[in-house]
Amino acid sequence: MKGFIIKEFLQIFRDYRSMAILFGIPIAQIMLFGFALNMDLNNAHIAILDRAKDAYSIEFSNKIASSKYFILDQNIQSEKGIEASFRKGKIKEVIIIPKDFTKKLMNGEGADIQVIADASDPNTASILVNYTRAIATDFQQSMQQNLKEIPIIIPQIRYRYNESLKSVYMFVPGIFTIILMLVSAMMTSISIAREKELGTMEILLVSPIKPVQIIMGKVLPYVMLSFINATVILVLSYFVFGMPFNGSITLLLTEGLLFIVMSLALGIFISTVSNSQQTAMLLSMFALLLPTILLSGFIFPIENMPVILQWISNIMPSKWFIIIVKDIMLKGANFMDVWKETLIIISMTLFFIVLSIKKFNIRLSEN
Amino acid sequence: METAVRVVNLVKKFGNFVANDNLNFEVSKGEVFGFLGANGAGKTTAIKILCGLSKPTSGTVQVAGFDAYHQSEKIKQNIGYMSQKFSLYDDLTIKENIRFYGGIYGLSSKFIKQKTDEYITQLQLEQYQKRFVKDLPLGIKQKLAFSVANIHNPSIIFLDEPTSGVDPITRRQFWDLIYAEAHKGKTIFVSTHYMDEAEYCDRITIMVDGKIAALGTPNNLKRDYKANNISEIFLLLARGIKSENH
């Protein structure tokens, strides 16, 4: 067993490809997702066509321009300028303030502003429009306080657990899950498939060492490395992205370890059905990566999916783990809050182990 | 004489395909037993069953006095196995490979060290010591694989086409190694599709289409079939079965 683990470590450290998958990809991914794939929009370039040009309209323009979401790129003078500025591509939104803006505002009639957004990217457009609306509401409220008291309901919204709506809070648990899953499952399945390909697996099976020992010897090094990986990701997410750690770190790491074991069991299962490294690699990529990204609620909310996909998402181990990570990190959940999800992952682990053993025995009698 | 391997009515089927059709043979202790046949004749299947890598469909199989169905753990302690793929780890050095395989047979590290030195001198590997196995010449890899399969001092060694793809001189040297072990009283069970190697064996069987077509010492077989060499017998048998089928 000890010799087995030493040998496995030697092989991992000597194989640059393994090392890259193990440590390069996780760090690159967390950085990529954290920085580049930031869904928060900052500094969108906009233009304003101010027809009123009085004190209030200028105040409104300034309020827009001073928010961190927008950069006022140009003041357009006429209707014609709108099309031209969109064409150039830099301007994502144009705000038109009508002539009677101040008058209507003073009369309490409700002033209109026109917002034209570049919807060639619909998501960006709708986010920008929402930002604009929020600023307009804010402006209106400050006006009304100055003027007269019209009783209106103003919702005071608080976004709990992520007050500033940072998308990084959503990405980190997702990335954490994907990396643990991919690295653990892919690395074990590839390394077991490699033994089969080289023919060394036969030698191991002919020796008195038990299959369980072979599997443990293969898996233990990856448990350790994946665990180090998990820690690195968490440290990065804390120091670089300011992820909060509201719950117990011990609980988070324990759940992480459980998820790693689950992924390894899945990896062993994949390797029992694939005979070459390539098959193992492809299987783990397509069978794991895509469903994990698409169906775990990491990027697309599960509630928005067709019912049948919602059912399928239930068999994604990653879905449950993402819930656990989010609950612990953001909401400070304790074990009693996540025991159900934990139980689901434990049963999935057992399921894959039993399945692999079955598969293994069948292979012996059919070979 | 003591029996090392005893096979009675061994049948192995994959679905409808019969890979081993009613095999019967015995191998005595200390014998070099050759297992001949074309690719797909069922040699590897039979060897896998003897080594416990595969379960027979029916029949009796005894290896080193133990039953293949119920005492496969005992068998594993007493056999060595080398496949046509050499089965050393390419990305480990010679010493690391020896240490690893010694380790899985539960040998003490002191003993493994001693064996390592012994192999390195015996196979003249001094200049290769620090190299990865993938950088070794094929012939040396093969000799090393044989020594490694022998590290736990098994009483029977199974060699599945150990010389495929190796040049004639290296093959000759490899057979010297086999003889050296046989002289120590070990049983060697070797499969090959090189007919000239059959002459080196004490006794041979020729397998054709899953059946044993001939069994005996090379000289007796040559006399019985009135042939000059084993190759002729083999062709005769292979063609005979083919024409029966058509």
Coordinates of C-alpha atoms in Angstrom, one line a residue:
Chain A
M1 CA 0.0 0.0 0.0
K2 CA 2.7 2.5 1.0
G3 CA 4.8 1.6 -2.0
F4 CA 1.8 1.9 -4.1
I5 CA 1.1 5.5 -2.9
I6 CA 4.7 6.5 -3.3
K7 CA 4.8 5.1 -6.9
E8 CA 1.6 6.9 -7.7
F9 CA 3.0 10.2 -6.4
L10 CA 6.2 9.7 -8.4
Q11 CA 4.1 9.2 -11.5
I12 CA 1.9 12.2 -11.0
F13 CA 4.8 14.5 -10.3
R14 CA 6.7 13.3 -13.3
D15 CA 3.8 13.6 -15.7
Y16 CA 3.6 17.3 -16.7
R17 CA 0.2 16.8 -18.2
S18 CA -1.2 15.5 -14.9
M19 CA 0.5 18.3 -13.0
A20 CA -1.1 20.8 -15.4
I21 CA -4.5 19.3 -15.0
L22 CA -4.1 19.1 -11.2
F23 CA -2.9 22.5 -10.4
G24 CA -2.7 24.7 -13.5
I25 CA -6.3 24.3 -14.6
P26 CA -7.9 25.0 -11.2
I27 CA -6.0 28.2 -10.7
A28 CA -6.4 29.4 -14.2
Q29 CA -10.1 28.7 -14.1
I30 CA -10.8 30.4 -10.8
M31 CA -8.9 33.5 -12.1
L32 CA -10.7 33.4 -15.4
F33 CA -14.2 33.0 -14.0
G34 CA -13.5 35.5 -11.2
F35 CA -12.1 38.2 -13.3
A36 CA -13.0 37.8 -17.0
L37 CA -16.5 36.2 -16.7
N38 CA -17.7 38.8 -14.3
M39 CA -21.3 39.4 -15.0
D40 CA -21.4 42.7 -13.2
L41 CA -21.4 45.6 -15.6
N42 CA -19.2 48.5 -14.8
N43 CA -18.2 51.5 -16.9
A44 CA -20.7 51.1 -19.7
H45 CA -20.3 53.8 -22.3
I46 CA -23.5 55.8 -22.8
A47 CA -24.6 59.0 -24.5
I48 CA -27.2 61.5 -23.4
L49 CA -29.4 63.7 -25.6
D50 CA -30.6 66.4 -23.3
R51 CA -33.4 68.5 -24.9
A52 CA -34.3 70.3 -21.8
K53 CA -30.8 71.6 -20.8
D54 CA -32.0 73.2 -17.5
A55 CA -30.8 72.8 -14.0
Y56 CA -32.8 69.6 -13.2
S57 CA -32.0 67.8 -16.5
I58 CA -28.3 68.5 -16.0
E59 CA -28.5 67.3 -12.4
F60 CA -30.1 64.1 -13.7
S61 CA -27.4 63.7 -16.3
N62 CA -24.7 64.2 -13.7
K63 CA -26.3 61.7 -11.4
I64 CA -26.2 59.1 -14.2
A65 CA -22.7 60.0 -15.3
S66 CA -21.4 59.8 -11.7
S67 CA -22.6 56.3 -11.1
K68 CA -19.9 53.7 -11.4
Y69 CA -22.0 51.7 -13.9
F70 CA -21.8 54.4 -16.6
I71 CA -19.3 56.5 -18.4
L72 CA -20.9 59.5 -20.2
D73 CA -19.1 59.2 -23.5
Q74 CA -20.8 62.1 -25.4
N75 CA -23.6 64.5 -25.3
I76 CA -25.6 64.1 -28.5
Q77 CA -27.2 67.2 -30.0
S78 CA -29.9 65.7 -32.3
E79 CA -31.9 62.6 -33.1
K80 CA -29.6 61.8 -36.0
G81 CA -26.6 61.5 -33.6
I82 CA -28.3 58.5 -31.8
E83 CA -28.0 56.1 -34.7
A84 CA -24.5 57.3 -35.5
S85 CA -23.3 56.8 -32.0
F86 CA -24.7 53.2 -31.7
R87 CA -23.2 52.4 -35.1
K88 CA -19.7 53.1 -33.7
G89 CA -20.3 50.3 -31.3
K90 CA -18.9 51.8 -28.2
I91 CA -22.1 53.3 -26.9
K92 CA -24.4 50.8 -25.3
E93 CA -27.2 53.1 -24.2
V94 CA -28.6 56.5 -25.1
I95 CA -30.8 58.4 -22.7
I96 CA -33.1 61.1 -24.1
I97 CA -34.4 63.8 -21.8
P98 CA -37.4 65.6 -23.2
K99 CA -38.0 69.3 -23.4
D100 CA -40.7 69.4 -20.8
F101 CA -38.8 67.2 -18.3
T102 CA -38.6 69.8 -15.5
K103 CA -42.0 71.2 -16.0
K104 CA -43.7 67.8 -15.8
L105 CA -41.5 66.9 -12.8
M106 CA -42.5 70.0 -11.0
N107 CA -46.2 69.5 -11.7
G108 CA -46.0 66.1 -10.3
E109 CA -47.3 64.6 -13.6
G110 CA -44.4 62.3 -13.9
A111 CA -41.7 63.1 -16.4
D112 CA -40.7 60.7 -19.1
I113 CA -37.2 59.9 -20.2
Q114 CA -36.5 57.7 -23.1
V115 CA -33.9 55.0 -22.8
I116 CA -32.6 53.3 -25.9
A117 CA -30.3 50.4 -25.4
D118 CA -28.1 48.4 -27.8
A119 CA -29.9 45.0 -27.5
S120 CA -27.5 43.1 -29.8
D121 CA -26.5 41.7 -26.4
P122 CA -29.8 41.3 -24.7
N123 CA -28.4 40.6 -21.2
T124 CA -26.2 43.6 -21.1
A125 CA -29.1 45.8 -22.5
S126 CA -31.5 44.7 -19.8
I127 CA -29.0 45.1 -17.0
L128 CA -28.1 48.6 -18.2
V129 CA -31.8 49.5 -18.5
N130 CA -32.3 48.3 -14.9
Y131 CA -29.4 50.3 -13.6
T132 CA -30.9 53.4 -15.4
R133 CA -34.3 52.8 -13.9
A134 CA -32.9 52.5 -10.5
I135 CA -31.0 55.8 -10.8
A136 CA -34.1 57.5 -12.1
T137 CA -36.2 56.3 -9.2
D138 CA -33.5 57.4 -6.8
F139 CA -33.5 60.9 -8.5
Q140 CA -37.2 61.1 -8.4
Q141 CA -37.3 60.3 -4.7
S142 CA -34.8 63.0 -3.9
M143 CA -36.8 65.4 -5.9
Q144 CA -40.0 64.6 -4.1
Q145 CA -38.5 65.0 -0.8
N146 CA -37.6 68.6 -1.8
L147 CA -41.0 69.3 -3.3
K148 CA -44.1 68.0 -1.7
E149 CA -45.2 65.0 0.1
I150 CA -47.0 62.5 -2.1
P151 CA -47.5 59.3 -0.1
I152 CA -46.0 56.6 -2.1
I153 CA -44.6 53.2 -1.2
I154 CA -40.9 52.9 -1.6
P155 CA -39.6 49.4 -1.3
Q156 CA -36.4 49.2 0.6
I157 CA -34.8 46.2 -1.0
R158 CA -32.0 44.3 0.6
Y159 CA -30.3 41.5 -1.1
R160 CA -29.4 39.2 1.7
Y161 CA -26.3 37.0 1.7
N162 CA -24.9 39.0 -1.2
E163 CA -25.8 42.6 -0.6
S164 CA -23.9 44.0 -3.5
L165 CA -25.1 41.3 -5.9
K166 CA -21.6 40.2 -6.8
S167 CA -21.6 37.5 -9.4
V168 CA -18.3 36.2 -7.9
Y169 CA -20.4 34.8 -5.0
M170 CA -22.2 32.7 -7.5
F171 CA -19.2 31.6 -9.4
V172 CA -16.8 30.6 -6.7
P173 CA -19.0 27.7 -5.3
G174 CA -19.7 26.6 -8.9
I175 CA -16.0 26.6 -9.9
F176 CA -15.0 25.0 -6.6
T177 CA -17.4 22.1 -7.4
I178 CA -16.4 21.7 -11.0
I179 CA -12.7 21.7 -10.3
L180 CA -13.0 19.1 -7.5
M181 CA -15.2 17.0 -9.6
L182 CA -13.2 17.2 -12.8
V183 CA -9.8 16.8 -11.3
S184 CA -10.7 14.0 -9.0
A185 CA -12.8 12.0 -11.4
M186 CA -10.8 12.6 -14.5
M187 CA -7.4 12.0 -12.9
T188 CA -8.4 8.7 -11.3
S189 CA -10.2 7.4 -14.4
I190 CA -7.2 8.3 -16.6
S191 CA -4.7 6.8 -14.3
I192 CA -6.5 3.5 -13.9
A193 CA -7.1 3.4 -17.6
R194 CA -3.4 4.0 -18.2
E195 CA -2.6 0.9 -16.1
K196 CA -5.0 -1.1 -18.3
E197 CA -3.5 0.3 -21.4
L198 CA 0.1 -0.5 -20.4
G199 CA -0.8 -3.9 -19.2
T200 CA 0.4 -3.3 -15.7
M201 CA -3.1 -3.7 -14.4
E202 CA -2.9 -7.5 -15.3
I203 CA 0.3 -7.8 -13.3
L204 CA -1.3 -6.1 -10.3
L205 CA -4.3 -8.5 -10.6
V206 CA -2.1 -11.5 -10.8
S207 CA -0.3 -10.5 -7.7
P208 CA -1.6 -11.3 -4.2
I209 CA -2.6 -7.6 -3.6
K210 CA -6.4 -7.3 -3.4
P211 CA -8.4 -5.2 -5.9
V212 CA -9.5 -3.0 -3.0
Q213 CA -5.9 -2.3 -2.2
I214 CA -5.2 -1.4 -5.8
I215 CA -8.1 1.0 -5.8
M216 CA -7.1 2.6 -2.5
G217 CA -3.5 2.9 -3.6
K218 CA -4.7 4.7 -6.8
V219 CA -7.2 6.9 -5.0
L220 CA -5.5 8.0 -1.9
P221 CA -2.9 10.2 -3.6
Y222 CA -5.7 11.9 -5.5
V223 CA -7.7 12.5 -2.3
M224 CA -4.7 14.3 -0.8
L225 CA -4.0 16.3 -4.0
S226 CA -7.6 17.3 -4.5
F227 CA -7.8 18.3 -0.9
I228 CA -4.9 20.6 -1.3
N229 CA -6.5 21.9 -4.5
A230 CA -9.7 22.6 -2.6
T231 CA -7.8 24.6 0.0
V232 CA -6.0 26.6 -2.6
I233 CA -9.2 27.5 -4.3
L234 CA -10.8 28.6 -1.0
V235 CA -7.8 30.6 0.0
L236 CA -7.8 32.3 -3.5
S237 CA -11.5 33.0 -3.3
Y238 CA -11.1 34.6 0.1
F239 CA -8.1 36.7 -0.5
V240 CA -8.5 37.6 -4.2
F241 CA -12.3 37.8 -4.5
G242 CA -13.3 38.6 -0.9
M243 CA -15.7 35.6 -0.6
P244 CA -17.2 35.6 2.8
F245 CA -16.7 32.5 5.1
N246 CA -19.8 32.8 7.2
G247 CA -20.0 29.1 8.2
S248 CA -17.6 26.7 9.7
I249 CA -14.4 26.1 7.7
T250 CA -14.1 22.7 9.1
L251 CA -17.6 21.8 8.0
L252 CA -16.9 23.2 4.5
L253 CA -13.6 21.2 4.2
T254 CA -15.3 18.0 5.5
E255 CA -18.1 18.4 2.9
G256 CA -15.4 19.1 0.3
L257 CA -13.6 15.9 1.3
L258 CA -16.9 13.9 1.0
F259 CA -17.5 15.4 -2.4
I260 CA -13.9 14.5 -3.5
V261 CA -14.5 10.9 -2.4
M262 CA -17.7 10.9 -4.4
S263 CA -15.9 12.2 -7.5
L264 CA -13.2 9.6 -7.1
A265 CA -15.8 6.9 -6.9
L266 CA -17.3 8.2 -10.1
G267 CA -13.8 8.3 -11.6
I268 CA -13.3 4.6 -10.7
F269 CA -16.6 3.8 -12.2
I270 CA -15.7 5.6 -15.5
S271 CA -12.4 3.7 -15.6
T272 CA -14.2 0.4 -15.3
V273 CA -16.1 1.1 -18.4
S274 CA -13.2 2.6 -20.5
N275 CA -10.2 0.7 -21.7
S276 CA -8.0 3.6 -22.8
Q277 CA -6.9 6.9 -21.5
Q278 CA -8.6 8.7 -24.3
T279 CA -11.9 7.1 -23.6
A280 CA -11.6 7.9 -20.0
M281 CA -10.7 11.5 -20.7
L282 CA -13.6 11.9 -23.2
L283 CA -16.1 10.2 -20.9
S284 CA -15.2 12.4 -18.0
M285 CA -15.3 15.5 -20.1
F286 CA -18.6 14.9 -21.7
A287 CA -20.3 12.9 -19.0
L288 CA -19.1 15.2 -16.2
L289 CA -18.1 18.7 -17.4
L290 CA -21.0 19.6 -19.5
P291 CA -23.8 18.4 -17.2
T292 CA -22.0 19.9 -14.3
I293 CA -21.8 23.3 -15.9
L294 CA -25.3 23.2 -17.5
L295 CA -27.5 21.4 -15.1
S296 CA -26.1 22.0 -11.6
G297 CA -27.6 25.5 -11.3
F298 CA -24.1 26.9 -11.6
I299 CA -24.8 29.2 -14.5
F300 CA -28.4 28.6 -15.4
P301 CA -31.0 28.7 -12.6
I302 CA -32.6 25.3 -12.2
E303 CA -36.0 27.0 -11.6
N304 CA -35.9 28.2 -15.2
M305 CA -35.4 24.8 -16.8
P306 CA -38.1 22.6 -18.3
V307 CA -39.5 20.2 -15.7
I308 CA -37.7 17.2 -17.2
L309 CA -34.3 18.9 -17.0
Q310 CA -35.2 19.9 -13.4
W311 CA -35.6 16.2 -12.6
I312 CA -32.3 15.3 -14.3
S313 CA -30.6 18.0 -12.4
N314 CA -31.5 16.1 -9.2
I315 CA -29.1 13.3 -10.2
M316 CA -26.2 15.7 -10.6
P317 CA -24.1 15.4 -7.5
S318 CA -22.7 18.9 -8.2
K319 CA -26.1 20.5 -7.8
W320 CA -26.2 19.3 -4.2
F321 CA -22.7 20.2 -3.4
I322 CA -23.1 23.8 -4.8
I323 CA -26.1 24.2 -2.5
I324 CA -24.0 23.0 0.4
V325 CA -21.1 25.3 -0.4
K326 CA -23.3 28.3 -0.9
D327 CA -25.2 27.7 2.3
I328 CA -22.1 27.3 4.3
M329 CA -20.1 30.1 2.8
L330 CA -22.8 32.7 2.3
K331 CA -25.5 31.9 4.8
G332 CA -23.3 30.4 7.5
A333 CA -25.3 27.2 7.6
N334 CA -24.4 24.5 10.1
F335 CA -24.5 20.7 9.6
M336 CA -28.2 20.5 10.5
D337 CA -29.0 22.9 7.6
V338 CA -27.3 20.8 5.0
W339 CA -27.7 17.2 6.3
K340 CA -30.1 16.3 3.5
E341 CA -27.8 17.4 0.7
T342 CA -24.9 15.6 2.5
L343 CA -26.9 12.4 2.8
I344 CA -27.7 12.6 -1.0
I345 CA -24.0 12.9 -1.8
I346 CA -23.1 10.0 0.6
S347 CA -25.7 7.7 -1.1
M348 CA -24.3 8.7 -4.5
T349 CA -20.8 7.8 -3.3
L350 CA -22.0 4.4 -2.1
F351 CA -23.9 3.8 -5.3
F352 CA -20.8 4.4 -7.5
I353 CA -18.6 2.2 -5.3
V354 CA -21.1 -0.7 -5.4
L355 CA -21.5 -0.2 -9.2
S356 CA -17.8 -0.3 -9.8
I357 CA -17.3 -3.4 -7.7
K358 CA -20.1 -5.2 -9.6
K359 CA -18.6 -4.1 -12.9
F360 CA -15.2 -5.3 -11.8
N361 CA -16.4 -8.8 -10.8
I362 CA -18.3 -9.1 -14.1
R363 CA -15.2 -8.2 -16.0
L364 CA -13.3 -11.0 -14.3
S365 CA -15.8 -13.7 -15.2
E366 CA -16.2 -12.5 -18.8
N367 CA -12.6 -12.0 -19.7
Chain B
M1 CA 7.0 -36.4 -10.7
E2 CA 5.2 -33.5 -9.0
T3 CA 2.5 -31.8 -11.0
A4 CA 2.7 -28.0 -11.3
V5 CA -0.3 -27.4 -13.5
R6 CA -3.2 -29.8 -14.0
V7 CA -6.0 -28.9 -16.5
V8 CA -9.0 -31.3 -17.0
N9 CA -11.8 -30.6 -19.5
L10 CA -11.2 -26.8 -19.4
V11 CA -13.8 -24.9 -21.4
K12 CA -14.0 -21.1 -21.7
K13 CA -16.8 -19.5 -23.7
F14 CA -17.5 -15.9 -24.6
G15 CA -21.1 -15.9 -25.5
N16 CA -21.3 -18.4 -28.3
F17 CA -17.6 -18.2 -29.1
V18 CA -15.6 -21.1 -27.6
A19 CA -12.1 -19.8 -26.9
N20 CA -10.9 -22.9 -25.1
D21 CA -12.6 -26.1 -26.1
N22 CA -12.1 -29.0 -23.7
L23 CA -8.4 -28.6 -22.9
N24 CA -6.5 -31.4 -21.0
F25 CA -2.9 -31.3 -20.0
E26 CA -0.5 -31.6 -17.1
V27 CA 2.8 -29.7 -16.6
S28 CA 5.4 -31.3 -14.3
K29 CA 7.5 -29.4 -11.8
G30 CA 10.7 -28.0 -13.4
E31 CA 9.5 -28.4 -16.9
V32 CA 9.7 -25.8 -19.6
F33 CA 6.3 -26.1 -21.2
G34 CA 5.6 -24.4 -24.5
F35 CA 2.2 -23.2 -25.5
L36 CA 2.1 -22.7 -29.3
G37 CA -0.5 -21.5 -31.6
A38 CA -1.5 -18.7 -34.1
N39 CA -2.9 -15.4 -32.9
G40 CA -6.4 -16.1 -31.7
A41 CA -5.9 -19.8 -31.1
G42 CA -6.8 -19.3 -27.4
K43 CA -3.3 -19.3 -25.8
T44 CA -3.8 -16.0 -23.9
T45 CA -7.2 -17.0 -22.7
A46 CA -5.9 -20.2 -21.3
I47 CA -2.9 -18.4 -19.6
K48 CA -5.2 -15.8 -18.1
I49 CA -7.4 -18.6 -16.6
L50 CA -4.3 -20.3 -15.1
C51 CA -3.2 -17.0 -13.6
G52 CA -6.6 -16.2 -12.1
L53 CA -7.2 -13.2 -14.3
S54 CA -10.2 -14.9 -15.8
K55 CA -12.7 -17.5 -14.6
P56 CA -13.2 -20.8 -16.5
T57 CA -16.7 -21.6 -17.8
S58 CA -16.2 -25.3 -16.7
G59 CA -13.5 -27.9 -16.0
T60 CA -10.9 -28.4 -13.4
V61 CA -7.8 -26.2 -13.1
Q62 CA -5.1 -26.7 -10.5
V63 CA -2.0 -24.5 -10.3
A64 CA 0.8 -25.3 -7.8
G65 CA -1.6 -27.7 -6.2
F66 CA -4.4 -25.1 -5.6
D67 CA -7.8 -25.0 -7.1
A68 CA -8.4 -22.1 -9.5
Y69 CA -12.0 -21.5 -8.4
H70 CA -11.6 -21.4 -4.6
Q71 CA -7.9 -20.9 -3.9
S72 CA -6.9 -18.2 -6.3
E73 CA -5.3 -16.2 -3.5
K74 CA -2.9 -19.1 -2.8
I75 CA -2.2 -19.4 -6.5
K76 CA -1.3 -15.8 -6.7
Q77 CA 1.4 -16.2 -4.1
N78 CA 3.1 -18.9 -6.0
I79 CA 3.1 -17.7 -9.6
G80 CA 4.9 -15.0 -11.6
Y81 CA 3.4 -13.5 -14.7
M82 CA 4.8 -11.6 -17.6
S83 CA 2.6 -10.4 -20.4
Q84 CA 3.5 -9.5 -24.0
K85 CA 3.3 -5.8 -22.9
F86 CA 6.2 -6.1 -20.5
S87 CA 4.2 -4.4 -17.8
L88 CA 6.9 -2.1 -16.3
Y89 CA 6.1 1.5 -15.5
D90 CA 7.6 3.6 -18.3
D91 CA 7.8 6.7 -16.1
L92 CA 9.6 5.0 -13.2
T93 CA 13.3 4.1 -13.0
I94 CA 14.6 0.6 -12.9
K95 CA 15.0 0.7 -9.1
E96 CA 11.6 2.3 -8.6
N97 CA 10.0 -0.5 -10.7
I98 CA 11.7 -3.2 -8.7
R99 CA 10.8 -1.5 -5.4
F100 CA 7.2 -1.2 -6.4
Y101 CA 6.7 -4.8 -7.6
G102 CA 8.6 -6.1 -4.6
G103 CA 6.3 -4.0 -2.4
I104 CA 3.1 -5.4 -3.8
Y105 CA 4.4 -8.9 -3.1
G106 CA 5.0 -7.8 0.5
L107 CA 8.7 -8.3 0.4
S108 CA 10.9 -6.5 3.0
S109 CA 12.7 -3.4 1.8
K110 CA 16.0 -5.0 2.8
F111 CA 15.3 -8.0 0.6
I112 CA 14.2 -5.8 -2.3
K113 CA 17.4 -3.8 -2.1
Q114 CA 19.4 -7.0 -2.2
K115 CA 17.4 -8.2 -5.2
T116 CA 17.8 -4.8 -7.0
D117 CA 21.6 -5.0 -6.7
E118 CA 21.5 -8.6 -7.8
Y119 CA 19.4 -7.8 -10.9
I120 CA 21.5 -4.8 -11.8
T121 CA 24.7 -6.8 -11.8
Q122 CA 23.2 -9.9 -13.4
L123 CA 21.6 -8.0 -16.3
Q124 CA 24.5 -5.5 -16.6
L125 CA 22.2 -2.5 -16.0
E126 CA 24.8 -0.3 -14.2
Q127 CA 24.8 2.3 -16.9
Y128 CA 21.0 2.5 -17.0
Q129 CA 20.3 2.7 -13.2
K130 CA 19.0 6.2 -13.1
R131 CA 17.1 6.0 -16.4
F132 CA 13.4 5.8 -16.9
V133 CA 12.2 2.4 -18.2
K134 CA 10.8 4.1 -21.4
D135 CA 14.4 5.0 -22.4
L136 CA 15.7 1.4 -22.1
P137 CA 16.3 -0.8 -25.2
L138 CA 13.5 -3.3 -25.8
G139 CA 15.6 -6.3 -25.0
I140 CA 16.7 -4.9 -21.6
K141 CA 13.2 -4.0 -20.8
Q142 CA 12.1 -7.5 -21.5
K143 CA 14.8 -9.1 -19.4
L144 CA 14.1 -6.7 -16.6
A145 CA 10.4 -7.6 -16.8
F146 CA 11.2 -11.3 -16.5
S147 CA 13.4 -10.7 -13.4
V148 CA 10.7 -8.6 -11.8
A149 CA 8.1 -11.3 -12.5
N150 CA 10.4 -13.6 -10.6
I151 CA 11.2 -11.3 -7.6
H152 CA 9.0 -13.1 -5.1
N153 CA 10.6 -16.5 -6.1
P154 CA 7.4 -18.1 -7.4
S155 CA 7.4 -21.9 -8.2
I156 CA 5.7 -21.4 -11.6
I157 CA 6.3 -18.5 -14.1
F158 CA 3.8 -17.8 -16.8
L159 CA 5.2 -16.0 -19.8
D160 CA 2.6 -14.8 -22.4
E161 CA 4.5 -14.2 -25.7
P162 CA 7.4 -12.7 -23.9
T163 CA 9.6 -12.5 -27.0
S164 CA 7.2 -10.9 -29.5
G165 CA 8.8 -8.0 -31.3
V166 CA 12.3 -8.8 -30.1
D167 CA 15.4 -9.4 -32.3
P168 CA 16.7 -13.0 -32.5
I169 CA 19.9 -12.4 -30.5
T170 CA 17.9 -10.9 -27.6
R171 CA 15.5 -13.8 -27.9
R172 CA 18.3 -16.2 -27.5
Q173 CA 19.6 -14.4 -24.4
F174 CA 16.1 -14.3 -23.0
W175 CA 15.9 -18.1 -23.3
D176 CA 19.2 -18.4 -21.4
L177 CA 17.4 -16.6 -18.5
I178 CA 14.5 -18.9 -18.8
Y179 CA 16.8 -22.0 -18.6
A180 CA 18.6 -20.6 -15.6
E181 CA 15.3 -20.4 -13.7
A182 CA 14.3 -23.9 -14.9
H183 CA 17.5 -25.3 -13.6
K184 CA 16.6 -24.0 -10.2
G185 CA 13.6 -26.2 -10.3
K186 CA 11.0 -23.6 -11.4
T187 CA 8.3 -24.5 -13.8
I188 CA 8.1 -22.3 -16.9
F189 CA 4.9 -22.0 -18.8
V190 CA 5.6 -20.0 -22.0
S191 CA 3.4 -19.1 -24.9
T192 CA 4.8 -18.1 -28.2
H193 CA 4.1 -17.9 -31.9
Y194 CA 7.7 -18.3 -32.9
M195 CA 8.0 -22.0 -33.9
D196 CA 11.8 -22.1 -33.6
E197 CA 11.4 -21.3 -29.9
A198 CA 9.4 -24.5 -29.5
E199 CA 12.6 -26.4 -29.9
Y200 CA 13.9 -24.9 -26.6
C201 CA 10.9 -26.4 -24.7
D202 CA 10.8 -29.7 -22.9
R203 CA 7.3 -30.3 -24.1
I204 CA 4.9 -28.4 -26.3
T205 CA 1.3 -28.2 -27.1
I206 CA 0.0 -26.8 -30.3
M207 CA -3.3 -25.1 -30.1
V208 CA -5.5 -24.6 -33.2
D209 CA -8.9 -22.9 -33.0
G210 CA -9.3 -23.4 -29.2
K211 CA -8.4 -27.1 -29.2
I212 CA -5.1 -28.8 -28.4
A213 CA -4.1 -30.4 -31.7
A214 CA -0.8 -31.9 -30.5
L215 CA 1.1 -32.5 -27.3
G216 CA 4.5 -34.0 -26.6
T217 CA 8.2 -33.4 -26.7
P218 CA 9.5 -31.6 -29.8
N219 CA 11.4 -34.7 -30.9
N220 CA 8.5 -37.1 -30.5
L221 CA 6.2 -34.8 -32.3
K222 CA 8.7 -34.4 -35.2
R223 CA 8.9 -38.2 -35.4
D224 CA 5.2 -38.8 -35.2
Y225 CA 4.4 -36.3 -37.9
K226 CA 7.5 -37.1 -39.9
A227 CA 8.4 -33.5 -40.0
N228 CA 11.8 -31.7 -40.0
N229 CA 10.8 -29.0 -37.6
I230 CA 7.9 -27.8 -35.5
S231 CA 6.9 -25.2 -38.1
E232 CA 6.0 -27.9 -40.5
I233 CA 3.8 -29.7 -37.9
F234 CA 2.1 -26.5 -37.1
L235 CA 1.2 -25.8 -40.7
L236 CA 0.1 -29.3 -41.2
L237 CA -2.2 -29.1 -38.2
A238 CA -3.6 -25.6 -38.9
R239 CA -4.4 -26.6 -42.5
G240 CA -5.8 -29.9 -41.5
I241 CA -8.4 -28.2 -39.2
K242 CA -9.1 -25.6 -41.8
S243 CA -9.9 -28.2 -44.5
E244 CA -12.1 -30.2 -42.1
N245 CA -14.2 -27.1 -41.5
H246 CA -14.7 -26.5 -45.2

